[in-house]
Coordinates of C-alpha atoms in Angstrom, one line a residue:
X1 CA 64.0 105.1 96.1
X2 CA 63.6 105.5 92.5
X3 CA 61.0 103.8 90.1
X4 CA 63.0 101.4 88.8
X5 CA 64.7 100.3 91.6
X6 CA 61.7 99.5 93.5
X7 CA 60.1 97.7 90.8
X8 CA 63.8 95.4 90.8
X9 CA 62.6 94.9 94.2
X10 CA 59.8 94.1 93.3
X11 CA 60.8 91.3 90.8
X12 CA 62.8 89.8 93.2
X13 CA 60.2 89.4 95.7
X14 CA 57.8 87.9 92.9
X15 CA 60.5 85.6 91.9
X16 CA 61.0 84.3 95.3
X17 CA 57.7 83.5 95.9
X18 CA 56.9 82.3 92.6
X19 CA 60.0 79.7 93.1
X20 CA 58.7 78.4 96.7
X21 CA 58.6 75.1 96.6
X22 CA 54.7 73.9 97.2
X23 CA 54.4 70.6 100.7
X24 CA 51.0 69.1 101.1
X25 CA 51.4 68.3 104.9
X26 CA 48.6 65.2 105.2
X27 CA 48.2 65.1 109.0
X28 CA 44.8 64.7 111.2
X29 CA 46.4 66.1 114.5
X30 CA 46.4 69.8 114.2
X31 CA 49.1 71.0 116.1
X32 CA 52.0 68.9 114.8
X33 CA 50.5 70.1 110.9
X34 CA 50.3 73.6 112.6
X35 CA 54.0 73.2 113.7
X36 CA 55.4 71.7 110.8
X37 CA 54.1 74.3 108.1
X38 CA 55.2 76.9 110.4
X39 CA 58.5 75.8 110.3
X40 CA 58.4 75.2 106.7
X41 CA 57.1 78.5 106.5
X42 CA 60.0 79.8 108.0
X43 CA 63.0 78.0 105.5
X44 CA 61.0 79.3 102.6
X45 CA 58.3 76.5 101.3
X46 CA 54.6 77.1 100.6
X47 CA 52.9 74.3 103.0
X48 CA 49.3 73.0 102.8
X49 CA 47.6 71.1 104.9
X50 CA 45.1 68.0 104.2
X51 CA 43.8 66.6 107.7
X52 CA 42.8 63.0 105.7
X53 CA 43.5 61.0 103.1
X54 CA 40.6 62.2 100.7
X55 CA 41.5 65.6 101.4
X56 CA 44.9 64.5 100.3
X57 CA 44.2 63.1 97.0
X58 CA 42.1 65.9 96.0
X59 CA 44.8 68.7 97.1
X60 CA 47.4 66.6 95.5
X61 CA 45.3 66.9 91.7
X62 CA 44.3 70.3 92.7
X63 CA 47.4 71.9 93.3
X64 CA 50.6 69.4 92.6
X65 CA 52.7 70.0 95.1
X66 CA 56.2 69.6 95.0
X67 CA 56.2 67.2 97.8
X68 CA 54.1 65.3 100.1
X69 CA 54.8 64.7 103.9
X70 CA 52.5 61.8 104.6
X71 CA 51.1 60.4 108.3
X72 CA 50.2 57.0 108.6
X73 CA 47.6 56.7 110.1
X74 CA 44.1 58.9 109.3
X75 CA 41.1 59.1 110.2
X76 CA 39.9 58.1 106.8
X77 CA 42.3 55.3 105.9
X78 CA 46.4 54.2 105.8
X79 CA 49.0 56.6 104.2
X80 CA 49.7 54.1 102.5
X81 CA 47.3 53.4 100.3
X82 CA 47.1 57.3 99.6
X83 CA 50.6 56.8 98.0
X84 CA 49.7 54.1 96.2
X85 CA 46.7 56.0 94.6
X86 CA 49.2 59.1 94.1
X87 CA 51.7 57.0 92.2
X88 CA 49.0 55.4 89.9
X89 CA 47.6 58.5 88.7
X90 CA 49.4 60.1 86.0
X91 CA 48.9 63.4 87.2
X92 CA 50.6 63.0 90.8
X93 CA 53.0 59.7 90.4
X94 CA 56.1 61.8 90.1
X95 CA 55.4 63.6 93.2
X96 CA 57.4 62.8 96.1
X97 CA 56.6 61.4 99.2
X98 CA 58.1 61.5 102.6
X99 CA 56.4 59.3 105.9
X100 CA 56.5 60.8 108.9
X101 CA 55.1 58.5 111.4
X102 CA 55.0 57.3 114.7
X103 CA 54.5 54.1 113.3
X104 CA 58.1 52.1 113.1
X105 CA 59.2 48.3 112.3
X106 CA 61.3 46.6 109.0
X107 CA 57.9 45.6 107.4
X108 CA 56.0 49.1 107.6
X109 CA 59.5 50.3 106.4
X110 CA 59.3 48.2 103.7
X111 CA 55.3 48.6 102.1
X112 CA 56.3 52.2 102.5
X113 CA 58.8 52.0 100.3
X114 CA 56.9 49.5 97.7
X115 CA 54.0 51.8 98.0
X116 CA 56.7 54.3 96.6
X117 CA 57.3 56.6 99.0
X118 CA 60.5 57.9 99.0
X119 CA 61.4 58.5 102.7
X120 CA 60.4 57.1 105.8
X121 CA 61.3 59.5 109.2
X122 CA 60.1 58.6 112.4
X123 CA 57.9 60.9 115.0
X124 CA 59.7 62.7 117.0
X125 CA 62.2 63.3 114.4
X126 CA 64.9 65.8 114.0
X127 CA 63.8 68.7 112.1
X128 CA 66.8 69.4 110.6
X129 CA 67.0 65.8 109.0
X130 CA 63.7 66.2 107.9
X131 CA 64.7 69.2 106.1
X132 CA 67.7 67.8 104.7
X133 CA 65.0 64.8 103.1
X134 CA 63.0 67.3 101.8
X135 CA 65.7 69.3 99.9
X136 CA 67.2 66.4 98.6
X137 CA 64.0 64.8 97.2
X138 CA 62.7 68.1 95.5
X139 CA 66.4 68.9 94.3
X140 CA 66.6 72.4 96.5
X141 CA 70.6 72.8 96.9
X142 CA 70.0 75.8 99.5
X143 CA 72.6 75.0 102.9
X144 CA 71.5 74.6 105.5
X145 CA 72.5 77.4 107.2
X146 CA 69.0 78.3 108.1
X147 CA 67.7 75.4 110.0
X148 CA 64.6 74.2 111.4
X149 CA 65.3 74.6 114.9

Protein backbone atom coordinates (compact mmCIF):
# COMPACT_ATOMS: atom_id res chain seq x y z
CA UNK A 1 0.00 0.00 0.00
CA UNK A 2 1.37 3.22 -0.92
CA UNK A 3 1.77 6.48 1.21
CA UNK A 4 -0.98 8.15 0.07
CA UNK A 5 -3.36 5.62 -0.01
CA UNK A 6 -2.96 4.69 3.44
CA UNK A 7 -3.11 8.13 4.69
CA UNK A 8 -6.84 8.23 2.47
CA UNK A 9 -7.47 5.47 4.81
CA UNK A 10 -6.54 7.11 7.28
CA UNK A 11 -8.85 10.25 6.75
CA UNK A 12 -11.58 8.21 6.42
CA UNK A 13 -11.27 6.48 9.56
CA UNK A 14 -10.74 10.01 11.36
CA UNK A 15 -13.74 11.27 9.69
CA UNK A 16 -15.85 8.53 10.92
CA UNK A 17 -15.00 8.81 14.25
CA UNK A 18 -14.91 12.37 14.34
CA UNK A 19 -18.74 12.25 12.94
CA UNK A 20 -20.03 9.67 15.70
CA UNK A 21 -22.75 10.87 17.17
CA UNK A 22 -21.93 11.42 21.23
CA UNK A 23 -25.41 9.44 23.88
CA UNK A 24 -24.97 10.21 27.56
CA UNK A 25 -26.72 6.85 28.75
CA UNK A 26 -28.09 8.16 32.51
CA UNK A 27 -28.87 4.74 34.09
CA UNK A 28 -27.98 3.48 37.89
CA UNK A 29 -28.30 -0.30 36.92
CA UNK A 30 -25.17 -1.29 35.37
CA UNK A 31 -25.86 -3.99 33.16
CA UNK A 32 -28.86 -2.57 31.14
CA UNK A 33 -26.15 0.87 30.67
CA UNK A 34 -23.51 -1.81 29.99
CA UNK A 35 -25.91 -3.40 27.26
CA UNK A 36 -27.20 -0.45 25.76
CA UNK A 37 -23.81 1.36 25.03
CA UNK A 38 -22.66 -1.88 23.67
CA UNK A 39 -25.15 -1.94 21.24
CA UNK A 40 -24.76 1.62 20.46
CA UNK A 41 -21.35 0.82 20.19
CA UNK A 42 -21.97 -1.46 17.62
CA UNK A 43 -24.46 0.91 15.01
CA UNK A 44 -21.70 3.55 15.29
CA UNK A 45 -22.48 6.18 18.32
CA UNK A 46 -20.00 7.22 21.03
CA UNK A 47 -22.03 6.28 24.41
CA UNK A 48 -21.31 7.58 27.92
CA UNK A 49 -22.59 6.54 30.88
CA UNK A 50 -23.77 8.69 34.00
CA UNK A 51 -25.13 6.22 36.86
CA UNK A 52 -27.24 9.47 38.56
CA UNK A 53 -28.62 12.45 37.93
CA UNK A 54 -25.69 14.72 39.14
CA UNK A 55 -23.43 12.77 37.18
CA UNK A 56 -25.73 13.61 34.45
CA UNK A 57 -25.78 17.24 34.53
CA UNK A 58 -22.17 17.50 34.85
CA UNK A 59 -21.40 15.03 31.71
CA UNK A 60 -24.14 16.84 29.85
CA UNK A 61 -21.94 20.57 30.38
CA UNK A 62 -18.82 18.68 30.09
CA UNK A 63 -19.13 17.01 26.96
CA UNK A 64 -22.62 18.00 25.09
CA UNK A 65 -23.75 15.08 23.82
CA UNK A 66 -25.77 14.71 20.92
CA UNK A 67 -28.48 12.95 22.87
CA UNK A 68 -29.53 11.86 26.18
CA UNK A 69 -31.24 8.54 27.05
CA UNK A 70 -32.67 9.25 30.34
CA UNK A 71 -34.07 6.61 33.35
CA UNK A 72 -36.58 7.65 35.59
CA UNK A 73 -35.83 6.86 38.42
CA UNK A 74 -32.13 7.39 40.27
CA UNK A 75 -30.62 6.99 43.07
CA UNK A 76 -30.11 10.74 43.37
CA UNK A 77 -33.48 12.10 42.23
CA UNK A 78 -36.39 11.84 39.17
CA UNK A 79 -35.22 12.07 35.41
CA UNK A 80 -37.35 14.35 35.30
CA UNK A 81 -36.25 17.10 36.98
CA UNK A 82 -32.71 16.40 35.25
CA UNK A 83 -34.49 17.41 32.00
CA UNK A 84 -35.90 20.12 33.25
CA UNK A 85 -32.52 21.45 34.59
CA UNK A 86 -30.98 20.48 31.00
CA UNK A 87 -33.56 22.50 29.13
CA UNK A 88 -33.05 25.59 31.36
CA UNK A 89 -29.50 25.87 30.89
CA UNK A 90 -28.44 27.51 27.81
CA UNK A 91 -25.68 25.37 27.28
CA UNK A 92 -27.63 21.88 27.19
CA UNK A 93 -31.48 22.97 26.32
CA UNK A 94 -31.15 21.92 22.73
CA UNK A 95 -30.04 18.57 23.57
CA UNK A 96 -32.33 15.82 23.08
CA UNK A 97 -33.84 13.61 25.33
CA UNK A 98 -35.27 10.20 25.13
CA UNK A 99 -37.00 8.21 28.49
CA UNK A 100 -36.51 4.97 28.76
CA UNK A 101 -38.33 3.68 31.75
CA UNK A 102 -40.00 1.04 33.35
CA UNK A 103 -42.08 3.57 34.63
CA UNK A 104 -45.52 3.81 32.37
CA UNK A 105 -49.09 5.72 32.75
CA UNK A 106 -50.78 9.00 30.50
CA UNK A 107 -49.58 11.39 33.34
CA UNK A 108 -45.78 10.35 33.61
CA UNK A 109 -46.25 10.38 29.71
CA UNK A 110 -47.25 13.66 29.95
CA UNK A 111 -44.61 15.70 32.62
CA UNK A 112 -42.14 13.84 30.43
CA UNK A 113 -43.09 15.52 27.71
CA UNK A 114 -43.63 19.17 29.54
CA UNK A 115 -40.39 18.55 31.15
CA UNK A 116 -39.30 18.52 27.36
CA UNK A 117 -38.14 15.34 26.70
CA UNK A 118 -38.60 14.41 23.40
CA UNK A 119 -39.45 10.65 23.54
CA UNK A 120 -40.81 8.45 25.98
CA UNK A 121 -40.01 4.31 25.26
CA UNK A 122 -40.88 1.92 27.74
CA UNK A 123 -38.46 -1.01 29.43
CA UNK A 124 -38.30 -3.78 27.78
CA UNK A 125 -38.38 -1.99 24.62
CA UNK A 126 -37.59 -2.98 21.17
CA UNK A 127 -34.15 -2.04 20.30
CA UNK A 128 -34.71 -1.37 16.99
CA UNK A 129 -37.47 1.30 17.80
CA UNK A 130 -35.28 2.68 20.07
CA UNK A 131 -32.85 3.19 17.42
CA UNK A 132 -35.17 4.42 14.99
CA UNK A 133 -35.97 7.35 17.97
CA UNK A 134 -32.60 8.10 18.31
CA UNK A 135 -31.81 8.65 14.51
CA UNK A 136 -34.71 10.56 14.04
CA UNK A 137 -34.15 12.96 16.98
CA UNK A 138 -30.30 13.66 16.18
CA UNK A 139 -31.26 13.85 12.33
CA UNK A 140 -28.86 10.55 11.46
CA UNK A 141 -30.55 9.33 8.00
CA UNK A 142 -28.34 6.03 8.08
CA UNK A 143 -31.04 2.72 7.25
CA UNK A 144 -31.53 0.66 9.16
CA UNK A 145 -29.98 -2.07 7.75
CA UNK A 146 -27.69 -2.63 10.65
CA UNK A 147 -30.00 -3.13 13.52
CA UNK A 148 -29.76 -3.46 17.17
CA UNK A 149 -30.62 -6.96 17.46
Amino acid sequence: MNFDAAKTQLDEVSLRTINRSRILIVDDDPDQAECLSYRLEQQGYEPQIAPSCSAALVAAELSCPDLIILDICLPDGDGLSVCEQLNDDTATCEIPVIVLSAMDGPNLVRKARAAGCEYYLRKPYDPNALLALIKNAIGRDDDLSNPLL
